[in-house]
Coordinates of C-alpha atoms in Angstrom, one line a residue:
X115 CA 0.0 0.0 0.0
X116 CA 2.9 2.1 0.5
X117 CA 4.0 2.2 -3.1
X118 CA 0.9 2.6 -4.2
X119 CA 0.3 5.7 -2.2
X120 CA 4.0 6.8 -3.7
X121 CA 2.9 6.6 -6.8
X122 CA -0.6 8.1 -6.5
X123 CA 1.1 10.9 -4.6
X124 CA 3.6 11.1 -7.8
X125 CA 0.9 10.8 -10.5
X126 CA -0.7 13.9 -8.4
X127 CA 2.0 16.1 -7.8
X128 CA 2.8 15.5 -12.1
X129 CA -1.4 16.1 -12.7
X130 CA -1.0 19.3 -10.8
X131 CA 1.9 20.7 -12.0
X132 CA 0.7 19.3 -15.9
X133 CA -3.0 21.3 -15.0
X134 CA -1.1 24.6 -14.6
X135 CA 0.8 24.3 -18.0
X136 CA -2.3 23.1 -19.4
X137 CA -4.9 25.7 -18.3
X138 CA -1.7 28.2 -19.5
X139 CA -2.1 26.5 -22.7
X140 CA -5.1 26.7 -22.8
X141 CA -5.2 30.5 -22.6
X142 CA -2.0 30.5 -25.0
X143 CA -4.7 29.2 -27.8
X144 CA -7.0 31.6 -26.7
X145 CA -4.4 34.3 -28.0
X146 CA -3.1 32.2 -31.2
X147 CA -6.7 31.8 -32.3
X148 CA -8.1 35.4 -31.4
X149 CA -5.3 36.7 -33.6
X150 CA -4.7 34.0 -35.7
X151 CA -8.2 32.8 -36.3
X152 CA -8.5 29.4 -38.5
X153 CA -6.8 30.3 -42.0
X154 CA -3.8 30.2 -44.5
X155 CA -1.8 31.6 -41.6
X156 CA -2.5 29.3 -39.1
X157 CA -2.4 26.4 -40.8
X158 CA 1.4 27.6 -42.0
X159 CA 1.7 28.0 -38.4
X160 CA 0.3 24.6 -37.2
X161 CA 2.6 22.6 -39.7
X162 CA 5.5 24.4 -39.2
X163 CA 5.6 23.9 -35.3
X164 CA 4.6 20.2 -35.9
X165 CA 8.2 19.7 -37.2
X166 CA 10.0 20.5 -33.9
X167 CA 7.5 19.0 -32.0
X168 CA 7.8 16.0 -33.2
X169 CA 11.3 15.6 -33.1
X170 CA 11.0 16.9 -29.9
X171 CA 8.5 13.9 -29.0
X172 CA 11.8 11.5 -30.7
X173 CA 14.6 13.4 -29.3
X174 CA 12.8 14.5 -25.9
X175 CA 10.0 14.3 -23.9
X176 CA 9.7 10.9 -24.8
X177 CA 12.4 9.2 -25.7
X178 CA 14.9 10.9 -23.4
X179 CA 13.3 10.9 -20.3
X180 CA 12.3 6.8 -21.1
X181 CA 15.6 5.7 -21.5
X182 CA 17.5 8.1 -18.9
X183 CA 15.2 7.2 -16.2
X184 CA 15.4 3.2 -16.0
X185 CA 19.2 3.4 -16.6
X186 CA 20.0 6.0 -13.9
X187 CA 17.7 4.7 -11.6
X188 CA 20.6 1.5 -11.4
X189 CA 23.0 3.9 -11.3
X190 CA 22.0 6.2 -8.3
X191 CA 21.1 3.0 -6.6
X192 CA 24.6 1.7 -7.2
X193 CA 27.1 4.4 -7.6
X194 CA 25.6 7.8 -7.0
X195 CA 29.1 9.8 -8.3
X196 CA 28.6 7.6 -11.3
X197 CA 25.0 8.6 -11.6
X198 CA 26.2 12.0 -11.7
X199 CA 29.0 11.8 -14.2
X200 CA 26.0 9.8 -16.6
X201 CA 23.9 12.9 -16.7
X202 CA 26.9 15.2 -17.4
X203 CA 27.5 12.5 -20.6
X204 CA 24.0 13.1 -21.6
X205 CA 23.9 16.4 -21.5
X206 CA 26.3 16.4 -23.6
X207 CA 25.2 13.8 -25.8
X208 CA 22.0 15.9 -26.1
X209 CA 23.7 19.3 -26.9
X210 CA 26.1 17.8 -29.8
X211 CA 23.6 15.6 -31.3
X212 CA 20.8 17.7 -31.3
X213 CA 22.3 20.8 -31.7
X214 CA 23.6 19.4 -35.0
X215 CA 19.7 18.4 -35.8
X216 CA 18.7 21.4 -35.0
X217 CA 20.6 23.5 -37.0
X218 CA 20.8 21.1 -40.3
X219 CA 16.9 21.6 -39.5
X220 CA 17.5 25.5 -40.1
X221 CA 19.4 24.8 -43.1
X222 CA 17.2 22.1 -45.1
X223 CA 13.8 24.3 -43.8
X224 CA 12.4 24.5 -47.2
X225 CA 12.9 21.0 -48.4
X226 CA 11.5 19.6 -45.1
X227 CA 8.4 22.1 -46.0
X228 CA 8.3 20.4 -49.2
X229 CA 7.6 17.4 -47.9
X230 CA 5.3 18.1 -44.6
X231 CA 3.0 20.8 -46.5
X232 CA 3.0 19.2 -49.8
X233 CA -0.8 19.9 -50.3
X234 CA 0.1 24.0 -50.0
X235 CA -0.4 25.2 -53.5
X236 CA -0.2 29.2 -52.7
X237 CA 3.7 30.4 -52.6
X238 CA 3.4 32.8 -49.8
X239 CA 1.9 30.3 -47.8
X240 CA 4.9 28.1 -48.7
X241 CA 7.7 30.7 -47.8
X242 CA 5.9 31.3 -44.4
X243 CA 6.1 27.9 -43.2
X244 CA 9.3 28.1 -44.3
X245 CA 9.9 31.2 -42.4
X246 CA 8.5 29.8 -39.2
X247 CA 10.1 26.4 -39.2
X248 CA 13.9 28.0 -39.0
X249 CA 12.6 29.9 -35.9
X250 CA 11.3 27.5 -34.2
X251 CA 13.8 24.7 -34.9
X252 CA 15.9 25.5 -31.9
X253 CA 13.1 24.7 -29.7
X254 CA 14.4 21.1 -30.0
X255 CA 17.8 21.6 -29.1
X256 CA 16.5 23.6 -26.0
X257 CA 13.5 21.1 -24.7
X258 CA 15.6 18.2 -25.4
X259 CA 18.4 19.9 -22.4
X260 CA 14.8 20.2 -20.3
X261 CA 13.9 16.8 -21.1
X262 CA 17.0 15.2 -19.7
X263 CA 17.0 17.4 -16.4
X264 CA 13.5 16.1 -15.8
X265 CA 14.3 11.9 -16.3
X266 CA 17.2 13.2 -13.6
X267 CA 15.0 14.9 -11.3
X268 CA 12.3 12.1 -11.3
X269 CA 14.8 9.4 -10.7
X270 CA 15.0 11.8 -7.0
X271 CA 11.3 11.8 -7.0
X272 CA 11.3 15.6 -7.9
X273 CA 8.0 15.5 -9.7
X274 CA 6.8 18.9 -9.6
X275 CA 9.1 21.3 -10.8
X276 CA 9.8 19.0 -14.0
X277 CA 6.1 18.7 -15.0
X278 CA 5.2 22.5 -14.4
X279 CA 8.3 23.5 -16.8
X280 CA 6.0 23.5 -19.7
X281 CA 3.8 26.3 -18.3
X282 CA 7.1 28.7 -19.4
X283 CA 5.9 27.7 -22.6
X284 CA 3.1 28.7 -23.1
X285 CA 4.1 32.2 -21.3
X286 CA 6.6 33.0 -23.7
X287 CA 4.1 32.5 -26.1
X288 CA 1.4 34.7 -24.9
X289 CA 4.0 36.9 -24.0
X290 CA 5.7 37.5 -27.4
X291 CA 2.4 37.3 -29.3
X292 CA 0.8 40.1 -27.7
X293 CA 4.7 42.1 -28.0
X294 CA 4.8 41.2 -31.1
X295 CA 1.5 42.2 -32.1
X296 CA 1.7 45.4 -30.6
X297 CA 5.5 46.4 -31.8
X298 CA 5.2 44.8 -34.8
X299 CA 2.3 43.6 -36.3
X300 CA 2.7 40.5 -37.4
X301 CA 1.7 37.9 -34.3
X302 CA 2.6 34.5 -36.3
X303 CA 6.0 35.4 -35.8
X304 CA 5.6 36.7 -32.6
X305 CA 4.1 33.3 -31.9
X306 CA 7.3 30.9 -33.5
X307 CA 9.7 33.4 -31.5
X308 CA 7.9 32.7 -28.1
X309 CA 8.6 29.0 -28.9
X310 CA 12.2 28.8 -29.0
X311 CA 12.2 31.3 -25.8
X312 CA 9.9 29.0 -24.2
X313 CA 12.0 25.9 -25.0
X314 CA 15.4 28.2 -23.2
X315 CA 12.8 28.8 -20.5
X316 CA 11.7 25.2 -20.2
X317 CA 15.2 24.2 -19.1
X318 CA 16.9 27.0 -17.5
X319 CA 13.7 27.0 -14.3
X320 CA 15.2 23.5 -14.1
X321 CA 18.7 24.3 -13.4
X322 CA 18.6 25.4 -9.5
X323 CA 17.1 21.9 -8.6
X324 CA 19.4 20.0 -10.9
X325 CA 22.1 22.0 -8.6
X326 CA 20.1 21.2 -5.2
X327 CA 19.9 17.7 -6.0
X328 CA 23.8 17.4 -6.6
X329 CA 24.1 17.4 -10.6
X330 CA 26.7 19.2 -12.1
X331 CA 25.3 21.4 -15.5
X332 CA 28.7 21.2 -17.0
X333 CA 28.1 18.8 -19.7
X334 CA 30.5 16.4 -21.1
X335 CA 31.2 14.7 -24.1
X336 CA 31.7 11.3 -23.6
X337 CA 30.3 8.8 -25.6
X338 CA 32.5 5.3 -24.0
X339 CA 30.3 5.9 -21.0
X340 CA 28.8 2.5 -20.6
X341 CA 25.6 4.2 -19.0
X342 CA 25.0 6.8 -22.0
X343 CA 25.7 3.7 -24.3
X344 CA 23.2 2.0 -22.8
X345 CA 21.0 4.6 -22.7
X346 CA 21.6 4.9 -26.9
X347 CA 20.7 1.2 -27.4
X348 CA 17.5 2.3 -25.3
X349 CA 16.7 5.6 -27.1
X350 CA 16.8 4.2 -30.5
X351 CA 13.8 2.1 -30.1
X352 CA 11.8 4.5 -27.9
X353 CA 12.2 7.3 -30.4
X354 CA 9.1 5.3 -32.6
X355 CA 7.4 3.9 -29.3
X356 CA 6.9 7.0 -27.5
X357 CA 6.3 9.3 -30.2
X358 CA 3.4 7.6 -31.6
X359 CA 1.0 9.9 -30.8
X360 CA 3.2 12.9 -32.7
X361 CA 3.7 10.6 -36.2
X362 CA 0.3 10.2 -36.1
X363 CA -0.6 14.0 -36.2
X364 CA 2.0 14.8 -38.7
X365 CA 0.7 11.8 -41.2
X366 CA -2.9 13.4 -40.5
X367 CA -1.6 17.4 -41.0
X368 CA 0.4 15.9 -44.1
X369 CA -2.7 14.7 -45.4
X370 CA -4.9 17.3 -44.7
X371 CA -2.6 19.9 -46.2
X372 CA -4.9 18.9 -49.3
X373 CA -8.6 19.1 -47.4
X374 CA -10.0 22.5 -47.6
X375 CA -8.2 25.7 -45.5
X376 CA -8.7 25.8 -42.0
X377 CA -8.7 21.6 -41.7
X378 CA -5.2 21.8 -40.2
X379 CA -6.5 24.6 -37.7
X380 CA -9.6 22.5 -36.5
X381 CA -7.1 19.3 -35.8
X382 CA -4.3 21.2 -34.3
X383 CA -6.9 22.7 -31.8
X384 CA -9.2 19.4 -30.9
X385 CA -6.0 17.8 -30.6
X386 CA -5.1 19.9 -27.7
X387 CA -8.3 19.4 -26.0
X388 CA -8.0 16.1 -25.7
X389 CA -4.2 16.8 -24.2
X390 CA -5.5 18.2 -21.6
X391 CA -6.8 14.1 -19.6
X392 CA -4.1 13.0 -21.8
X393 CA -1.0 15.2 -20.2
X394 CA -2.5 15.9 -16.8
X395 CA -2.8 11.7 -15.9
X396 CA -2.0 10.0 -19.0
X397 CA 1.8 11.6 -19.3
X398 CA 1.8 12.0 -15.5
X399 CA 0.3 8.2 -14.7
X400 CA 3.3 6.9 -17.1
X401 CA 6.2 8.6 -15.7
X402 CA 5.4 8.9 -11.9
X403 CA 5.1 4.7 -12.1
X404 CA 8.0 3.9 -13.9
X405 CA 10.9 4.7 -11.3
X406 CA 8.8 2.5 -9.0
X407 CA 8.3 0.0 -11.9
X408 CA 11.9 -0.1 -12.3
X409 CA 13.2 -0.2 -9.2
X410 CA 10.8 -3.7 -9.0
X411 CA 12.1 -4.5 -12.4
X412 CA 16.0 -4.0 -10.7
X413 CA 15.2 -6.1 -7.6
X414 CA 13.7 -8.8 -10.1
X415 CA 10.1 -8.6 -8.5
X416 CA 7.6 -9.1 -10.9
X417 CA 4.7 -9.6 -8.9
X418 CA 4.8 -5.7 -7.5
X419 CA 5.6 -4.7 -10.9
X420 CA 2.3 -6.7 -12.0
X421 CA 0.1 -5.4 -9.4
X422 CA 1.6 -1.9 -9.6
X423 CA 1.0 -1.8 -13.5
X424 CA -2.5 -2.8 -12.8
X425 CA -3.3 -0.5 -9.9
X426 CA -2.3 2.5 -12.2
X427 CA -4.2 1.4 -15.2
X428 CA -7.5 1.1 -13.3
X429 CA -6.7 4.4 -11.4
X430 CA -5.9 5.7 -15.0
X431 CA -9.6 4.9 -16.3
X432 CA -11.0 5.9 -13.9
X433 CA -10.0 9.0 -13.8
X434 CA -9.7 9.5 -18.0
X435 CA -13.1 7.5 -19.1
X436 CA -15.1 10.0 -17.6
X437 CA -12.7 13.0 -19.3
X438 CA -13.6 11.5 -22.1
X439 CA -17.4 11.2 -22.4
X440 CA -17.2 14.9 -20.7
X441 CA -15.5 16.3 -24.1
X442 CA -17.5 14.4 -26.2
X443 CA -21.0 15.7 -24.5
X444 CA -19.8 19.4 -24.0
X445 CA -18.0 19.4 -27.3
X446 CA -19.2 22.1 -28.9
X447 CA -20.1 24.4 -25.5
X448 CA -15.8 23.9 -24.9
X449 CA -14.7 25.1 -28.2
X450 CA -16.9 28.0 -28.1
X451 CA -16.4 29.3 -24.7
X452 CA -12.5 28.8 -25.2
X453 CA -12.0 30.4 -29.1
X454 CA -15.0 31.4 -30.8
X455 CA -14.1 35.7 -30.5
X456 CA -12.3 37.7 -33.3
X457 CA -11.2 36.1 -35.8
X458 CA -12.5 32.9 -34.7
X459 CA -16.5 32.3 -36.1
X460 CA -18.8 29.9 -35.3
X461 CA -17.9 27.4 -38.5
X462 CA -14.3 27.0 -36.7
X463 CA -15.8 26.0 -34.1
X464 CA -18.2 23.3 -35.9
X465 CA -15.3 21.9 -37.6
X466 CA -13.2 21.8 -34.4
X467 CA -15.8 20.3 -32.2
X468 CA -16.1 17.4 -35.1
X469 CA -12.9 16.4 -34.8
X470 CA -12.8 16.7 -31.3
X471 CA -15.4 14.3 -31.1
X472 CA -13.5 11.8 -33.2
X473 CA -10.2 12.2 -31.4
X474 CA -12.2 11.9 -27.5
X475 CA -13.1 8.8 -28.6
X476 CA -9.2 7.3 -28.0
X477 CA -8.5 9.0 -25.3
X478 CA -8.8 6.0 -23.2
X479 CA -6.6 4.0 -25.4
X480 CA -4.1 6.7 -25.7
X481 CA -3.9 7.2 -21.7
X482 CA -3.5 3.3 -21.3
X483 CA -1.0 3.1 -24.2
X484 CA 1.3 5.4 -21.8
X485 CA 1.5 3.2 -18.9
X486 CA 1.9 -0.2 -20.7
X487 CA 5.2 1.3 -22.6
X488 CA 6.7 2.5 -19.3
X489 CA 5.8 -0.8 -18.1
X490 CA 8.3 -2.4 -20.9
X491 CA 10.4 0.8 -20.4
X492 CA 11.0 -0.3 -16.6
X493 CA 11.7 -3.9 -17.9
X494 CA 14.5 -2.7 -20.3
X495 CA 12.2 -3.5 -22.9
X496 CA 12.2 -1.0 -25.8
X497 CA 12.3 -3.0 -29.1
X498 CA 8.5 -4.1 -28.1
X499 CA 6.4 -0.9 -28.2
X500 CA 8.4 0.4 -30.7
X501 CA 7.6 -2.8 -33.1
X502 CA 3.9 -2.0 -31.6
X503 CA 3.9 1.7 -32.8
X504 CA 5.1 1.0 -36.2
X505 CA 1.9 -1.1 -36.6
X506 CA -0.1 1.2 -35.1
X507 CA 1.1 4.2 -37.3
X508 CA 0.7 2.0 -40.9
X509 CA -2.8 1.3 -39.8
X510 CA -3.2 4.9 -38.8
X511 CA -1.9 6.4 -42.5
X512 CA -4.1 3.6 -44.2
X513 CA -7.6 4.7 -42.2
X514 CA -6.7 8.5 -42.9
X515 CA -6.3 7.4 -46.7
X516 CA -9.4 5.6 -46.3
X517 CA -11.8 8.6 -44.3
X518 CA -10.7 11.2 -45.6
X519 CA -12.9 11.2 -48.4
X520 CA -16.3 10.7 -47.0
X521 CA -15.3 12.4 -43.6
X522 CA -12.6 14.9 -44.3
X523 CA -10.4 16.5 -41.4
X524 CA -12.9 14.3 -38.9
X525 CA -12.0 11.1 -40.6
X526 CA -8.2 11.9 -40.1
X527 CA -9.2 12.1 -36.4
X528 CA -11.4 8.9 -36.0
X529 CA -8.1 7.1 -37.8
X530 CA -6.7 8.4 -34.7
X531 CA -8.7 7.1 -32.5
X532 CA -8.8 3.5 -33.7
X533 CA -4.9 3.3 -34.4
X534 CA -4.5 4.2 -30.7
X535 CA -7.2 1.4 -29.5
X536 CA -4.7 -1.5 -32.0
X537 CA -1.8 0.4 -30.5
X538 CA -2.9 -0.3 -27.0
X539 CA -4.5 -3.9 -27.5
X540 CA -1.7 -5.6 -29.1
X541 CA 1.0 -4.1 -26.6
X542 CA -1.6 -5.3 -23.5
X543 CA -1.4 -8.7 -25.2
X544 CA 2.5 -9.1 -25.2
X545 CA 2.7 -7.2 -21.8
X546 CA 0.3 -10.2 -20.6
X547 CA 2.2 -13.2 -22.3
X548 CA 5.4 -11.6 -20.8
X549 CA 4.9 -10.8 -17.2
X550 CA 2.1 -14.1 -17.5
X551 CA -0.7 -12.0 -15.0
X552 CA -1.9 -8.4 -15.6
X553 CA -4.8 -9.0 -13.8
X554 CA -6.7 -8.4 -17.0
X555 CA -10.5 -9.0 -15.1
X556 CA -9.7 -6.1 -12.7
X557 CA -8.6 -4.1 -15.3
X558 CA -11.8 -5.1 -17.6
X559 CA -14.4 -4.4 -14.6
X560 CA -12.6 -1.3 -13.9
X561 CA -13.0 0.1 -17.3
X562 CA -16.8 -0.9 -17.7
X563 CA -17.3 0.3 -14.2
X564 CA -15.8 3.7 -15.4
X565 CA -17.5 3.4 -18.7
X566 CA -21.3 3.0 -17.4
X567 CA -20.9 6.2 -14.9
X568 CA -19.6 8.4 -17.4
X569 CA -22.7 7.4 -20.4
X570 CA -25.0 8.5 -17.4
X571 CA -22.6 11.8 -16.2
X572 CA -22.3 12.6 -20.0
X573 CA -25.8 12.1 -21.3
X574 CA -26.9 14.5 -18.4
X575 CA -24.0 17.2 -19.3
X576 CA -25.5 17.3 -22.6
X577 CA -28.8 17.3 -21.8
X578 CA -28.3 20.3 -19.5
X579 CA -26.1 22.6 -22.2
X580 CA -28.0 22.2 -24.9
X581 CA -29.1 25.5 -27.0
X582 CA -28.6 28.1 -29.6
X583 CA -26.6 29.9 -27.3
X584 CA -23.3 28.0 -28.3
X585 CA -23.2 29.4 -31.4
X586 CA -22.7 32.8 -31.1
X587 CA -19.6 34.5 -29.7
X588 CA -19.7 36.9 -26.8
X589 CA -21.9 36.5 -23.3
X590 CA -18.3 35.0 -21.7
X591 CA -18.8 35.4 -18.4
X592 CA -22.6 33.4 -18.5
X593 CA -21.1 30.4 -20.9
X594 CA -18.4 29.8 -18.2
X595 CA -20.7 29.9 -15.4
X596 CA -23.3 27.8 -16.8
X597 CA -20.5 25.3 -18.4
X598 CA -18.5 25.1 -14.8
X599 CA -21.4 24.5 -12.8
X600 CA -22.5 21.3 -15.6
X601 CA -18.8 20.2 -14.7
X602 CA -19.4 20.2 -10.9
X603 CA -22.5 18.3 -11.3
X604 CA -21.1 15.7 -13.4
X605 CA -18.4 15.4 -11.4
X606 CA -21.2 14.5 -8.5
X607 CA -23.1 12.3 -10.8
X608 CA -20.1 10.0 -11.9
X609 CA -18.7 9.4 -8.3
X610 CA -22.8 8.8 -7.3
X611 CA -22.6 6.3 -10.2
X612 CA -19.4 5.0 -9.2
X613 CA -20.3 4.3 -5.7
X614 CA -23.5 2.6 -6.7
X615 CA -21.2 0.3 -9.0
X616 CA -18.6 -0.2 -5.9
X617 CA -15.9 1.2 -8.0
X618 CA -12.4 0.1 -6.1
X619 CA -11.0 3.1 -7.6
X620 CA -13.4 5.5 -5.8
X621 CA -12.8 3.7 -2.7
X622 CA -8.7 4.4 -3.1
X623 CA -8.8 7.6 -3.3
X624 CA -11.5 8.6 -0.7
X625 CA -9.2 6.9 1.5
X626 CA -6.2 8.3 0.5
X627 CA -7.7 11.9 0.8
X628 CA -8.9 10.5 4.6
X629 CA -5.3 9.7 5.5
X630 CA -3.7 12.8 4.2
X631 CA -6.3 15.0 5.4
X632 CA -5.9 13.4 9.0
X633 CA -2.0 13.6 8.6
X634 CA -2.4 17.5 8.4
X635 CA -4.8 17.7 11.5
X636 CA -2.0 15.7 13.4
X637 CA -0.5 18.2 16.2
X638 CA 3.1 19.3 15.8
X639 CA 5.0 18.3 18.6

């Protein structure tokens, strides 16, 4: 019970921090689509930052953090001056490597354009993407650096400071749009500047814990370190696991470079919606169990890395299932309230609640694909999801081919949505057949437990918010009211339903929140 409580308090110290850079994203799309709207521009915009992004999905956030974090964990355990020198050699690993990347990225701009936005027909649309992608390519080099500090601060259980990084994101961005906008005059490059700031950002509000913690910043080239080489072997492997979720947007933004204008927009913005469940206990979930997966892994016990795995996937669904139905049944009230004002009309925000619904309807899969790859992750097993992903990614190109015709952008999104739900079956098979008990009938009940709460929560949410008052723009401060107090009551309804249907789940964390709430009514001595 005691690891379980470590990771829950883990997962929720990573959800908080993850809901601050969220809401701040959040707020950050606010801007980019007030001045932005859903256009030429925007779509240059969208496609051009999906470059860096997703090379910052193989070179960082994912694959980084995955293969430090299992490695290092040995280390510290063994030789904490080692562990140490490790992260100096992958610092410096990271700033060579990348650094090269990134500036052969700058270089080759308008042949990578050529390839990504191969549906743009319009030459000023094709010279601004090109514009945009050589001032954003740093951003890789920089969030790569962040992404290392972070697998070195979790493997010391620093949680917080790691996962709320982001947040100076999605400040620099606001911060340089409206600058920008006001100096200038031209916010889409306002916008691509604020990313590469962010990235520096992103790393450098890491550096006084890294220091705290006993890392030295000075990195250090060398590549015979036995750690960083297995760390290599690892990262190879990870670089197509982990990044799934990002190949499949860029194979749907390639191919909707040819749908009508705006298509690009509408998937760039329901994507982020459904990051929001996805980053706040998805991402968080995945890497608050795996130090504790792989210290199990280390010791060679696989029945706590069994029941661990499976405590965090039914605390997972529950906690995401109902996330789900809630953007699927408020679909439409969401996009409004968050981006239907200048530039932004009320078509956008048809178009983006379509694919939204589409793309809600993985979320579960998506979530659960997290934890099973940290679960091979801890195992030193990299080569498996990776093998997984590829599948998952040909099926995903093949069903955007296929939808895109009678569906358009929302058939790129459904794709999606059933890649992810292949992804995540076929890993949960092997992950079964290797560790021989998942406890696959807990996990089952938990998800139709979490299911059958959130159909009633979410057919009452959309019951209550129906109206013509969701297509017009303006009346702010009455949409917000009327959507947040739907929220609280379907937050009310689902743990109602949950309790009728004994959910285990519910029971967890009622008692966790008993035992920390009576720790802080304990006296000081």
């Amino acid at each position: 019970m005691a690891e379980r409580d470590r990771i829950a308090r883990a997962a929720g110290l990573m959800s908080a921090a993850t809901m601050i850079s969220r809401v701040l994203g959040y707020a950050r799309d606010m801007v980019l689509a007030y001045f932005l709207g859903a256009s030429g521009v925007s779509d240059a915009f969208f496609l051009a930052f999906r470059i860096p992004n997703l090379l910052r999905e193989l070179f960082a956030e994912g694959s980084t953090a995955s293969a430090v974090i299992p490695v290092l964990t040995e280390y510290q355990g063994r030789d904490p001056d080692e562990a140490r020198r490790l992260v100096q050699a992958t610092l410096g690993f990271v700033l060579v490597v990348v650094g090269a990347v990134s500036a052969l990225g700058v270089l080759f701009a308008p042949q990578v354009v050529a390839v990504i936005a191969s549906g743009f027909k319009d030459p000023s649309k094709i010279s601004l993407t090109v514009t945009l992608t050589r001032v954003m390519f740093p951003f890789l080099l920089f969030v790569s650096l962040a992404s290392a500090a972070m697998g070195a601060l979790n493997v010391r259980r620093v949680f917080f400071l790691p996962a709320v990084a982001p947040a100076f994101l999605n400040l620099s961005i606001i911060a340089s749009v409206l600058a920008w906008s006001a100096w200038v005059g031209r916010p889409v490059m306002g916008a691509a500047l604020g990313v590469t700031l962010g990235g520096l950002a992103q790393f450098l509000v890491q550096t006084p814990a890294m220091r705290r913690e006993g890392y030295r910043l000075r990195p250090v080239l060398d590549l015979r370190h036995p750690g960083l080489t297995r760390i290599l072997r690892l990262v190879l492997p990870v670089t197509v696991g982990v990044s799934i979720s990002q190949l499949y947007i860029l194979a749907a933004s390639i191919i909707a470079s040819f749908l009508p204008a705006g298509s690009i927009t509408y998937l760039f913005y329901s994507m982020r919606l459904i990051q929001f469940p996805i980053g706040v206990f998805g991402v968080a979930m995945g890497m608050a169990v795996l130090p504790s997966l792989s210290e199990h892994a280390r010791k060679g016990d696989m029945w706590s890395v069994r029941e661990d795995f499976s405590f965090s996937l039914r605390l997972l669904f529950f906690i995401t299932v109902p996330a789900m139905a809630g953007l699927i049944a408020l679909r439409e009230p969401i996009v409004n309230l968050l981006f239907q004002r200048g530039d932004w009309n009320y078509q956008a925000t048809a178009g983006t609640a379509r694919a939204l619904l589409y793309y809600s309807m993985g979320i579960w899969a998506v979530v659960g694909v997290r934890v099973v790859t940290s679960t091979f992750y801890s195992l030193q097993d990299t080569k498996t999801p990776a093998k997984v992903a590829a599948l998952g990614l040909a099926a995903n190109i093949a069903l955007c081919l296929a939808l895109m015709g009678p569906m358009l952008h929302a058939g790129l999104a459904l794709a999606h949505a059933l890649a992810a739900t292949l992804n995540f079956g076929v890993l949960l098979y092997l992950l079964r057949r290797r560790l021989g008990s998942i406890r696959a009938r807990a996990i089952g009940a938990a998800l139709l437990k979490a299911a059958l709460a959130s159909a009633v929560m979410g057919a009452l949410a959309r019951w209550l918010l129906r109206g013509d008052i969701w297509q017009g723009s303006g009346q702010a401060a009455l949409k917000a009211g009327l959507l947040t107090g739907v929220i609280a009551l379907s937050l009310a309804v689902y743990a109602g339903a949950s309790r009728l249907l004994r959910n285990e789940e519910l029971a967890f964390m009622i008692e966790l929140l008993k035992r920390r709430l009576g720790r802080r009514k304990e006296p000081t001595p």
